[in-house]
Amino acid sequence: MLKAVILIGGPQKGTRFRPLSLDIPKPLFPVAGLPLIQHHIEACILLENLKEILLIGFYADDQIKPFVNKMQRIYNISIKYLQEFTALGTAGGLFHFRDQIRCGNPDAFFVLNGDVCADFQLDSLYNFHKTNPKALVSVMYTEANKQQSLNFGCMVIDRKTNEVTHYVEKPSSYVSAFINCGVYVFSLDIFQTIGEVFATKQNDLSKPDCGNGNKEASHIQLEKEILARLAASKKFFGMHVNTWWSQLKTAGSAIYANRHYLELYKTKPRRTSNLNEKGDEVCCTLHPDVYIDPTAVIDQSAVIGPNVSIGPGVFIGAGVRIHESIILANAVIEDHSLVLHSIIGTNSRVGKWARVEGTPTDPDPNKPFAKMENLSLFNRNGRLNPSITILGCGVSVPSETILLNSIVLPNKDLTRSIKNEIIL
Amino acid sequence: MRALILVGGYGTRLRPLTLSRPKPLVEFANKPILMHQIEALVEAGVTEVILAVSYRAEQMEQELTVEATKLGIKIIFSHESEPLGTAGPLALAKKLLEDSDKPFFVLNSDIICDFPFKELAKFHEMKGREGTIVVTKVEEPSKYGVVVYDDNNYVESFVEKPQEFISNKINAGLYILNPAVLKRIELRPTSIEKEVFPGMAKDKQLCAFELEGFWMDVGQPKDFLTGMCLYLKYLRTKNPSILYKGPGVVGNVLVDPTSKIGKNCQIGPNVTIGPGVIIEDGVCVKRSTVLRDVKIKSNSWLESCIIGWRCSVGRWVRMEGITVLGEDVIVTDETYINGGQVLPHKNIVSSVPDPQIIM
C-alpha cells in the first residue's frame, strides 16, 4: 500500500503569486481547468496501490476543506487536509504528522511539492525506488542551465549507481546542473532521520547559551536539513527525467504552466472534462490547446486559443479573441475584445473593443534546459518588468481601453487605459 | 474672376501621405483638399485658377485638368524654379494677374473653412482699398501671428506670437487683392505676411474681413483630423443629407456609397470612409479618415487615425494616437499601433506601443 503527501504551504507563502493568491490559496489556483494541486492528485490516483492522499499546510481549514470534499467525491479515495499549527518547514510537517502517514503501514509514501508542475511519473519513480532496497528517499531530478541552477536544489549524481553524492539547496556558486524536482518517494524509515535532526535541534535549543531561540526544533527544512545530510549516505537516489517540469512561483508562470498541462493531457487522459471541445457542441473557433469549462457561454464568432483555459460561468461575447490566457470563473469578456498573455480574475469584466495584453515571460526556448526566470516585479532601474497582465477578482475594464503589461489588484473599476502600471 | 492658390512644396508635414500623392490631392472628407477650394471659388464666379507650385507634379496636373473641364474653368500651373515663399508666386504670375484690373483671390492651399468668397469680394469692393485679408478668431493667439485692426477694419499691424494678449484674430490665409498690389512685390523668395502686408497696412490699404464659422489649417495629421471634425459638424448644419445614416453610425460620418460596412460595427463620431473601402463585421472607427480602397478586418478598433490608400488592417488591431498609415501598408492581425507614422508599402507585424516613425 502507498500514500502520497502534497505540501501546500500557507498564506504567508506564495506571495509572489499575488494578486492572484489574494482571492484564492495558490494551491487551488486553476491551471488548465484544474486547481494546481488537482494535477498532483490526478497523478497519484493513477497508482493502483495508492490508498490515501494527505495535504499538509498551514492554510485555515475552511479554505481547503471544500476542495478536499470535492476531490473525495470525484476520485473516491481517502483525502485529508492536515493543518499545521504554524509553518513547520517541508520536513517539519511530515514529522509532525508522522503517525498519520505511518498509519496502515504503507510500503512507502510520495511527497510532492504543491507548487511544482510536471508530468509526474510516480509509477516509474516508485519502481526506481524499489531497485535500491536501502534507499530512504528517491527524488526526481532534471537539468537546468548553469546560471539558473543556482535557484534550485542542486545535486551531484553518481551516474552509475544513481546515488546522490552531494546536495546543496540554492548554492551561491555553480555546483551541478541537476536540480531537485520536488517529487520524492520515501521509505518509512526516513522518520528516524528526521527524528534525529529533531532531537539534535531540541537538545541545542535547550542549552542556555543558545541565541537561536526563534527557530523551534519542530521547524525542519527537508532540503537543507535532511537531503543535504543524506547525500553520499547510499540511501539517497535520483531518477533523471527530461519531460516538462516547472515551478509555479510568480503569476507569470501560470500561463506557461497552463500551456504545458494542456499539452500533457492531450496524450494522458484525465478523469475530468476533456480538452479542445465543450461537451459535444462546437462552440466557436478553437485553436488547440484550449480548456473550456462546460458551464461557460461562448459566442460562436469568438476565436480562442492556443493555450487558453476558461473557467466555469464565464461569458464570452461576439468577435472576441483570446490566446495565451486564463479566464477565471464568472468573468465576462464583451464583444470584439482581445485578451492575450493575461489572466482575467474571477467576476471581472472586460468591456467591448478593449485590449488586455501582457508580455510573456516564458523560458527562452533557444537556451537548453531553460526554466522560468520568475523575475521580480521591478527591474534595477525601479521600472516595472514587462510581464503578463493580471486582473484580480472583480475588476472592470471599460470599453475601448487598452491594458498593457499591468497588474490590477482586486475589486477595482478602471476608468482609463493603463500601460506598465500596478493599480492598487 | 481669377484666383491664385499657393500650393508650394512637397507637403512634408503631411507625410507619409504626401509620399504617394501631392498634398492638394490628398482627400479631405472624400474630396481632394484643393477641390474644396476650387469648388468654392467657382461658386463665387471664379473662372480661372492659377496654381503656384514649386515642383512639377504630372499626376496633379493631369487629375486637375480633368476636374477643371468638368467645372468649366481654366487651371493654369505657375511653376516656380525655386520656392518663392508666399508672395513671390504672385510676382511670377504678374502677367496673368495684370490681365484685367479686377481684384483676384489668393489662398493658402491647406485651409479648410466655409469659404466666404462672395461676401469677401463684396466687402472688398465696399472698402475700396488695395487688399482685404480674412481673419479668424482662435482660442490661443500666442501660437500664431495676430492681426490688429481698428473699428473700421483697417489693419494697423501684425504681431508674431504675442506674449501678452493683443488680439485673438489671426490671418486665415485667404485674401482678395487688387492688381495694384503686384507693384509692391519683387520676383524673389518673399513672404506676403511679413514683407507685403505690413507696408499695405502702413498705407491704410489693407482691410480685415472677419470669418464666420470654422477654420483650420489641415497641413499636418493632427490638424487634418481636427479640421475633419469641424468640417463634418459644418456639414451637419449645411448639408445633412450627405451624412451617412446606416446602422451602427454615431454622430457625423461621411461614407462613400461604393464602400461596404459589415454588421455590428460602430462608425463614428467624426469618421470619413472613402470609396471602395471594405469594413468587416464588428469594427469600431472613431475620429478617423479612411482613404480609398482600404480594408479593415473584423473586430478592429481605430481612433484618431488616417489610413492611407489601399491599406489592409488585420483583425483585432488597435490603432490610436494620430496613427498615419501611408499607402498600401499591411497591419498584421492583433497588433497595436499608438501614434505610428508608417511609410508606404510597409508590413507591420509587431506592435508599436509608443509613437514612432516606421521607415
mmCIF file of N, CA and C in Angstrom, chain A residues 293-378:
data_model
loop_
_atom_site.group_PDB
_atom_site.id
_atom_site.type_symbol
_atom_site.label_atom_id
_atom_site.label_comp_id
_atom_site.label_asym_id
_atom_site.label_seq_id
_atom_site.Cartn_x
_atom_site.Cartn_y
_atom_site.Cartn_z
ATOM 1 N N ASP A 293 -14.566 25.245 -19.601
ATOM 2 C CA ASP A 293 -15.492 24.625 -18.650
ATOM 3 C C ASP A 293 -16.863 24.474 -19.314
ATOM 4 N N PRO A 294 -17.533 23.349 -19.086
ATOM 5 C CA PRO A 294 -18.832 23.125 -19.739
ATOM 6 C C PRO A 294 -19.883 24.185 -19.414
ATOM 7 N N THR A 295 -19.734 24.900 -18.305
ATOM 8 C CA THR A 295 -20.749 25.905 -17.969
ATOM 9 C C THR A 295 -20.441 27.283 -18.561
ATOM 10 N N ALA A 296 -19.332 27.418 -19.277
ATOM 11 C CA ALA A 296 -19.021 28.717 -19.891
ATOM 12 C C ALA A 296 -19.918 28.933 -21.102
ATOM 13 N N VAL A 297 -20.265 30.207 -21.353
ATOM 14 C CA VAL A 297 -21.106 30.549 -22.503
ATOM 15 C C VAL A 297 -20.257 31.354 -23.472
ATOM 16 N N ILE A 298 -20.125 30.831 -24.696
ATOM 17 C CA ILE A 298 -19.202 31.445 -25.638
ATOM 18 C C ILE A 298 -19.888 31.686 -26.965
ATOM 19 N N ASP A 299 -19.778 32.924 -27.471
ATOM 20 C CA ASP A 299 -20.396 33.247 -28.756
ATOM 21 C C ASP A 299 -19.687 32.490 -29.873
ATOM 22 N N GLN A 300 -20.469 32.090 -30.856
ATOM 23 C CA GLN A 300 -19.924 31.305 -31.975
ATOM 24 C C GLN A 300 -18.824 32.014 -32.748
ATOM 25 N N SER A 301 -18.876 33.360 -32.756
ATOM 26 C CA SER A 301 -17.912 34.096 -33.570
ATOM 27 C C SER A 301 -16.603 34.368 -32.829
ATOM 28 N N ALA A 302 -16.495 33.887 -31.589
ATOM 29 C CA ALA A 302 -15.241 34.090 -30.851
ATOM 30 C C ALA A 302 -14.166 33.165 -31.407
ATOM 31 N N VAL A 303 -12.905 33.580 -31.249
ATOM 32 C CA VAL A 303 -11.772 32.758 -31.701
ATOM 33 C C VAL A 303 -10.858 32.567 -30.498
ATOM 34 N N ILE A 304 -10.673 31.312 -30.077
ATOM 35 C CA ILE A 304 -9.998 31.057 -28.809
ATOM 36 C C ILE A 304 -8.860 30.060 -28.986
ATOM 37 N N GLY A 305 -7.716 30.404 -28.397
ATOM 38 C CA GLY A 305 -6.574 29.512 -28.380
ATOM 39 C C GLY A 305 -5.469 30.004 -29.294
ATOM 40 N N PRO A 306 -4.283 29.462 -29.223
ATOM 41 C CA PRO A 306 -3.913 28.364 -28.332
ATOM 42 C C PRO A 306 -3.660 28.815 -26.892
ATOM 43 N N ASN A 307 -3.519 27.804 -26.060
ATOM 44 C CA ASN A 307 -3.194 27.970 -24.645
ATOM 45 C C ASN A 307 -4.153 28.880 -23.907
ATOM 46 N N VAL A 308 -5.388 28.455 -23.815
ATOM 47 C CA VAL A 308 -6.385 29.218 -23.064
ATOM 48 C C VAL A 308 -7.144 28.255 -22.163
ATOM 49 N N SER A 309 -7.386 28.696 -20.927
ATOM 50 C CA SER A 309 -8.297 27.965 -20.048
ATOM 51 C C SER A 309 -9.425 28.896 -19.656
ATOM 52 N N ILE A 310 -10.640 28.416 -19.782
ATOM 53 C CA ILE A 310 -11.810 29.230 -19.472
ATOM 54 C C ILE A 310 -12.599 28.540 -18.374
ATOM 55 N N GLY A 311 -12.819 29.270 -17.291
ATOM 56 C CA GLY A 311 -13.414 28.700 -16.089
ATOM 57 C C GLY A 311 -14.929 28.641 -16.147
ATOM 58 N N PRO A 312 -15.537 28.132 -15.076
ATOM 59 C CA PRO A 312 -16.987 27.975 -15.043
ATOM 60 C C PRO A 312 -17.706 29.327 -15.056
ATOM 61 N N GLY A 313 -18.858 29.355 -15.715
ATOM 62 C CA GLY A 313 -19.722 30.531 -15.685
ATOM 63 C C GLY A 313 -19.188 31.728 -16.448
ATOM 64 N N VAL A 314 -18.100 31.542 -17.197
ATOM 65 C CA VAL A 314 -17.542 32.663 -17.959
ATOM 66 C C VAL A 314 -18.448 32.966 -19.139
ATOM 67 N N PHE A 315 -18.569 34.258 -19.485
ATOM 68 C CA PHE A 315 -19.332 34.658 -20.665
ATOM 69 C C PHE A 315 -18.391 35.337 -21.650
ATOM 70 N N ILE A 316 -18.401 34.862 -22.884
ATOM 71 C CA ILE A 316 -17.534 35.443 -23.912
ATOM 72 C C ILE A 316 -18.379 35.889 -25.092
ATOM 73 N N GLY A 317 -18.280 37.172 -25.426
ATOM 74 C CA GLY A 317 -19.158 37.790 -26.416
ATOM 75 C C GLY A 317 -18.713 37.558 -27.853
ATOM 76 N N ALA A 318 -19.423 38.222 -28.763
ATOM 77 C CA ALA A 318 -19.188 38.052 -30.200
ATOM 78 C C ALA A 318 -17.846 38.656 -30.595
ATOM 79 N N GLY A 319 -17.164 37.965 -31.495
ATOM 80 C CA GLY A 319 -15.934 38.517 -32.072
ATOM 81 C C GLY A 319 -14.807 38.701 -31.079
ATOM 82 N N VAL A 320 -14.823 37.952 -29.991
ATOM 83 C CA VAL A 320 -13.747 38.069 -29.008
ATOM 84 C C VAL A 320 -12.594 37.157 -29.430
ATOM 85 N N ARG A 321 -11.369 37.609 -29.179
ATOM 86 C CA ARG A 321 -10.178 36.811 -29.496
ATOM 87 C C ARG A 321 -9.376 36.638 -28.204
ATOM 88 N N ILE A 322 -9.070 35.395 -27.869
ATOM 89 C CA ILE A 322 -8.295 35.140 -26.652
ATOM 90 C C ILE A 322 -7.207 34.141 -26.990
ATOM 91 N N HIS A 323 -5.961 34.436 -26.636
ATOM 92 C CA HIS A 323 -4.967 33.366 -26.638
ATOM 93 C C HIS A 323 -3.932 33.586 -25.551
ATOM 94 N N GLU A 324 -3.248 32.510 -25.173
ATOM 95 C CA GLU A 324 -2.227 32.529 -24.115
ATOM 96 C C GLU A 324 -2.773 33.184 -22.843
ATOM 97 N N SER A 325 -3.926 32.768 -22.402
ATOM 98 C CA SER A 325 -4.551 33.432 -21.257
ATOM 99 C C SER A 325 -5.378 32.467 -20.419
ATOM 100 N N ILE A 326 -5.637 32.902 -19.186
ATOM 101 C CA ILE A 326 -6.507 32.147 -18.288
ATOM 102 C C ILE A 326 -7.671 33.063 -17.891
ATOM 103 N N ILE A 327 -8.883 32.592 -18.125
ATOM 104 C CA ILE A 327 -10.065 33.377 -17.767
ATOM 105 C C ILE A 327 -10.725 32.646 -16.598
ATOM 106 N N LEU A 328 -10.756 33.303 -15.446
ATOM 107 C CA LEU A 328 -11.254 32.643 -14.245
ATOM 108 C C LEU A 328 -12.785 32.749 -14.147
ATOM 109 N N ALA A 329 -13.313 32.028 -13.180
ATOM 110 C CA ALA A 329 -14.761 31.822 -13.071
ATOM 111 C C ALA A 329 -15.570 33.115 -13.159
ATOM 112 N N ASN A 330 -16.686 33.029 -13.879
ATOM 113 C CA ASN A 330 -17.696 34.081 -13.958
ATOM 114 C C ASN A 330 -17.203 35.415 -14.517
ATOM 115 N N ALA A 331 -16.064 35.404 -15.179
ATOM 116 C CA ALA A 331 -15.606 36.632 -15.835
ATOM 117 C C ALA A 331 -16.438 36.849 -17.096
ATOM 118 N N VAL A 332 -16.536 38.113 -17.507
ATOM 119 C CA VAL A 332 -17.288 38.465 -18.711
ATOM 120 C C VAL A 332 -16.351 39.199 -19.662
ATOM 121 N N ILE A 333 -16.243 38.693 -20.886
ATOM 122 C CA ILE A 333 -15.444 39.376 -21.909
ATOM 123 C C ILE A 333 -16.427 39.814 -22.988
ATOM 124 N N GLU A 334 -16.604 41.121 -23.102
ATOM 125 C CA GLU A 334 -17.634 41.618 -24.027
ATOM 126 C C GLU A 334 -17.138 41.640 -25.475
ATOM 127 N N ASP A 335 -18.087 41.887 -26.379
ATOM 128 C CA ASP A 335 -17.858 41.769 -27.828
ATOM 129 C C ASP A 335 -16.590 42.468 -28.324
ATOM 130 N N HIS A 336 -15.947 41.846 -29.284
ATOM 131 C CA HIS A 336 -14.839 42.387 -30.082
ATOM 132 C C HIS A 336 -13.557 42.622 -29.282
ATOM 133 N N SER A 337 -13.478 42.153 -28.035
ATOM 134 C CA SER A 337 -12.280 42.420 -27.252
ATOM 135 C C SER A 337 -11.185 41.407 -27.549
ATOM 136 N N LEU A 338 -9.970 41.795 -27.180
ATOM 137 C CA LEU A 338 -8.805 40.947 -27.416
ATOM 138 C C LEU A 338 -8.097 40.745 -26.077
ATOM 139 N N VAL A 339 -7.826 39.500 -25.725
ATOM 140 C CA VAL A 339 -7.123 39.196 -24.476
ATOM 141 C C VAL A 339 -5.939 38.317 -24.829
ATOM 142 N N LEU A 340 -4.708 38.791 -24.560
ATOM 143 C CA LEU A 340 -3.568 37.928 -24.802
ATOM 144 C C LEU A 340 -2.514 38.049 -23.711
ATOM 145 N N HIS A 341 -1.905 36.936 -23.388
ATOM 146 C CA HIS A 341 -0.895 36.861 -22.335
ATOM 147 C C HIS A 341 -1.410 37.520 -21.052
ATOM 148 N N SER A 342 -2.605 37.143 -20.646
ATOM 149 C CA SER A 342 -3.211 37.779 -19.477
ATOM 150 C C SER A 342 -3.991 36.761 -18.647
ATOM 151 N N ILE A 343 -4.198 37.134 -17.385
ATOM 152 C CA ILE A 343 -5.081 36.351 -16.521
ATOM 153 C C ILE A 343 -6.212 37.273 -16.083
ATOM 154 N N ILE A 344 -7.440 36.860 -16.351
ATOM 155 C CA ILE A 344 -8.613 37.673 -16.017
ATOM 156 C C ILE A 344 -9.244 37.044 -14.777
ATOM 157 N N GLY A 345 -9.275 37.828 -13.696
ATOM 158 C CA GLY A 345 -9.716 37.309 -12.404
ATOM 159 C C GLY A 345 -11.208 36.988 -12.345
ATOM 160 N N THR A 346 -11.562 36.234 -11.314
ATOM 161 C CA THR A 346 -12.952 35.846 -11.069
ATOM 162 C C THR A 346 -13.855 37.085 -11.038
ATOM 163 N N ASN A 347 -15.019 36.971 -11.666
ATOM 164 C CA ASN A 347 -16.025 38.049 -11.677
ATOM 165 C C ASN A 347 -15.551 39.351 -12.309
ATOM 166 N N SER A 348 -14.453 39.317 -13.049
ATOM 167 C CA SER A 348 -14.012 40.544 -13.718
ATOM 168 C C SER A 348 -14.799 40.750 -14.991
ATOM 169 N N ARG A 349 -14.746 41.963 -15.502
ATOM 170 C CA ARG A 349 -15.482 42.307 -16.715
ATOM 171 C C ARG A 349 -14.580 43.121 -17.633
ATOM 172 N N VAL A 350 -14.507 42.688 -18.884
ATOM 173 C CA VAL A 350 -13.727 43.423 -19.886
ATOM 174 C C VAL A 350 -14.723 43.955 -20.906
ATOM 175 N N GLY A 351 -14.744 45.277 -21.089
ATOM 176 C CA GLY A 351 -15.740 45.913 -21.968
ATOM 177 C C GLY A 351 -15.479 45.655 -23.444
ATOM 178 N N LYS A 352 -16.378 46.196 -24.268
ATOM 179 C CA LYS A 352 -16.293 45.991 -25.720
ATOM 180 C C LYS A 352 -15.051 46.658 -26.303
ATOM 181 N N TRP A 353 -14.519 46.048 -27.332
ATOM 182 C CA TRP A 353 -13.363 46.595 -28.058
ATOM 183 C C TRP A 353 -12.217 46.977 -27.114
ATOM 184 N N ALA A 354 -12.097 46.260 -26.021
ATOM 185 C CA ALA A 354 -10.957 46.518 -25.130
ATOM 186 C C ALA A 354 -9.802 45.612 -25.564
ATOM 187 N N ARG A 355 -8.606 46.005 -25.173
ATOM 188 C CA ARG A 355 -7.423 45.196 -25.472
ATOM 189 C C ARG A 355 -6.682 44.970 -24.165
ATOM 190 N N VAL A 356 -6.616 43.722 -23.733
ATOM 191 C CA VAL A 356 -5.916 43.373 -22.498
ATOM 192 C C VAL A 356 -4.726 42.524 -22.919
ATOM 193 N N GLU A 357 -3.530 43.057 -22.721
ATOM 194 C CA GLU A 357 -2.354 42.419 -23.299
ATOM 195 C C GLU A 357 -1.187 42.436 -22.323
ATOM 196 N N GLY A 358 -0.498 41.325 -22.226
ATOM 197 C CA GLY A 358 0.709 41.250 -21.419
ATOM 198 C C GLY A 358 1.883 40.813 -22.266
ATOM 199 N N THR A 359 3.047 40.722 -21.624
ATOM 200 C CA THR A 359 4.248 40.266 -22.314
ATOM 201 C C THR A 359 4.631 38.915 -21.724
ATOM 202 N N PRO A 360 4.785 37.896 -22.553
ATOM 203 C CA PRO A 360 5.115 36.580 -21.999
ATOM 204 C C PRO A 360 6.495 36.586 -21.355
ATOM 205 N N THR A 361 6.632 35.824 -20.276
ATOM 206 C CA THR A 361 7.928 35.736 -19.600
ATOM 207 C C THR A 361 8.399 34.287 -19.607
ATOM 208 N N ASP A 362 8.012 33.563 -20.638
ATOM 209 C CA ASP A 362 8.365 32.148 -20.726
ATOM 210 C C ASP A 362 9.876 31.964 -20.795
ATOM 211 N N PRO A 363 10.350 30.761 -20.411
ATOM 212 C CA PRO A 363 11.777 30.479 -20.539
ATOM 213 C C PRO A 363 12.209 30.628 -21.996
ATOM 214 N N ASP A 364 13.439 31.063 -22.180
ATOM 215 C CA ASP A 364 13.986 31.241 -23.517
ATOM 216 C C ASP A 364 14.084 29.883 -24.220
ATOM 217 N N PRO A 365 13.300 29.685 -25.266
ATOM 218 C CA PRO A 365 13.289 28.367 -25.903
ATOM 219 C C PRO A 365 14.606 28.032 -26.608
ATOM 220 N N ASN A 366 15.428 29.059 -26.827
ATOM 221 C CA ASN A 366 16.703 28.811 -27.507
ATOM 222 C C ASN A 366 17.804 28.364 -26.561
ATOM 223 N N LYS A 367 17.542 28.473 -25.248
ATOM 224 C CA LYS A 367 18.548 28.026 -24.280
ATOM 225 C C LYS A 367 18.172 26.633 -23.799
ATOM 226 N N PRO A 368 19.058 25.678 -23.953
ATOM 227 C CA PRO A 368 18.718 24.338 -23.490
ATOM 228 C C PRO A 368 18.452 24.330 -21.982
ATOM 229 N N PHE A 369 17.487 23.593 -21.577
ATOM 230 C CA PHE A 369 17.124 23.387 -20.163
ATOM 231 C C PHE A 369 16.682 24.674 -19.448
ATOM 232 N N ALA A 370 16.331 25.709 -20.198
ATOM 233 C CA ALA A 370 15.945 26.964 -19.539
ATOM 234 C C ALA A 370 14.656 26.764 -18.748
ATOM 235 N N LYS A 371 14.597 27.398 -17.581
ATOM 236 C CA LYS A 371 13.403 27.340 -16.727
ATOM 237 C C LYS A 371 12.813 28.750 -16.635
ATOM 238 N N MET A 372 11.641 28.866 -16.028
ATOM 239 C CA MET A 372 11.036 30.176 -15.796
ATOM 240 C C MET A 372 12.007 31.066 -15.032
ATOM 241 N N GLU A 373 12.135 32.321 -15.442
ATOM 242 C CA GLU A 373 13.042 33.232 -14.743
ATOM 243 C C GLU A 373 12.458 33.722 -13.421
ATOM 244 N N ASN A 374 11.144 33.849 -13.343
ATOM 245 C CA ASN A 374 10.495 34.388 -12.138
ATOM 246 C C ASN A 374 11.096 35.721 -11.713
ATOM 247 N N LEU A 375 11.163 36.652 -12.664
ATOM 248 C CA LEU A 375 11.713 37.980 -12.380
ATOM 249 C C LEU A 375 10.914 38.672 -11.287
ATOM 250 N N SER A 376 11.577 39.542 -10.549
ATOM 251 C CA SER A 376 10.822 40.331 -9.580
ATOM 252 C C SER A 376 10.014 41.381 -10.345
ATOM 253 N N LEU A 377 9.073 42.017 -9.644
ATOM 254 C CA LEU A 377 8.177 42.957 -10.323
ATOM 255 C C LEU A 377 8.927 44.089 -10.997
ATOM 256 N N PHE A 378 9.950 44.599 -10.298
ATOM 257 C CA PHE A 378 10.638 45.779 -10.803
ATOM 258 C C PHE A 378 12.067 45.434 -11.195
#
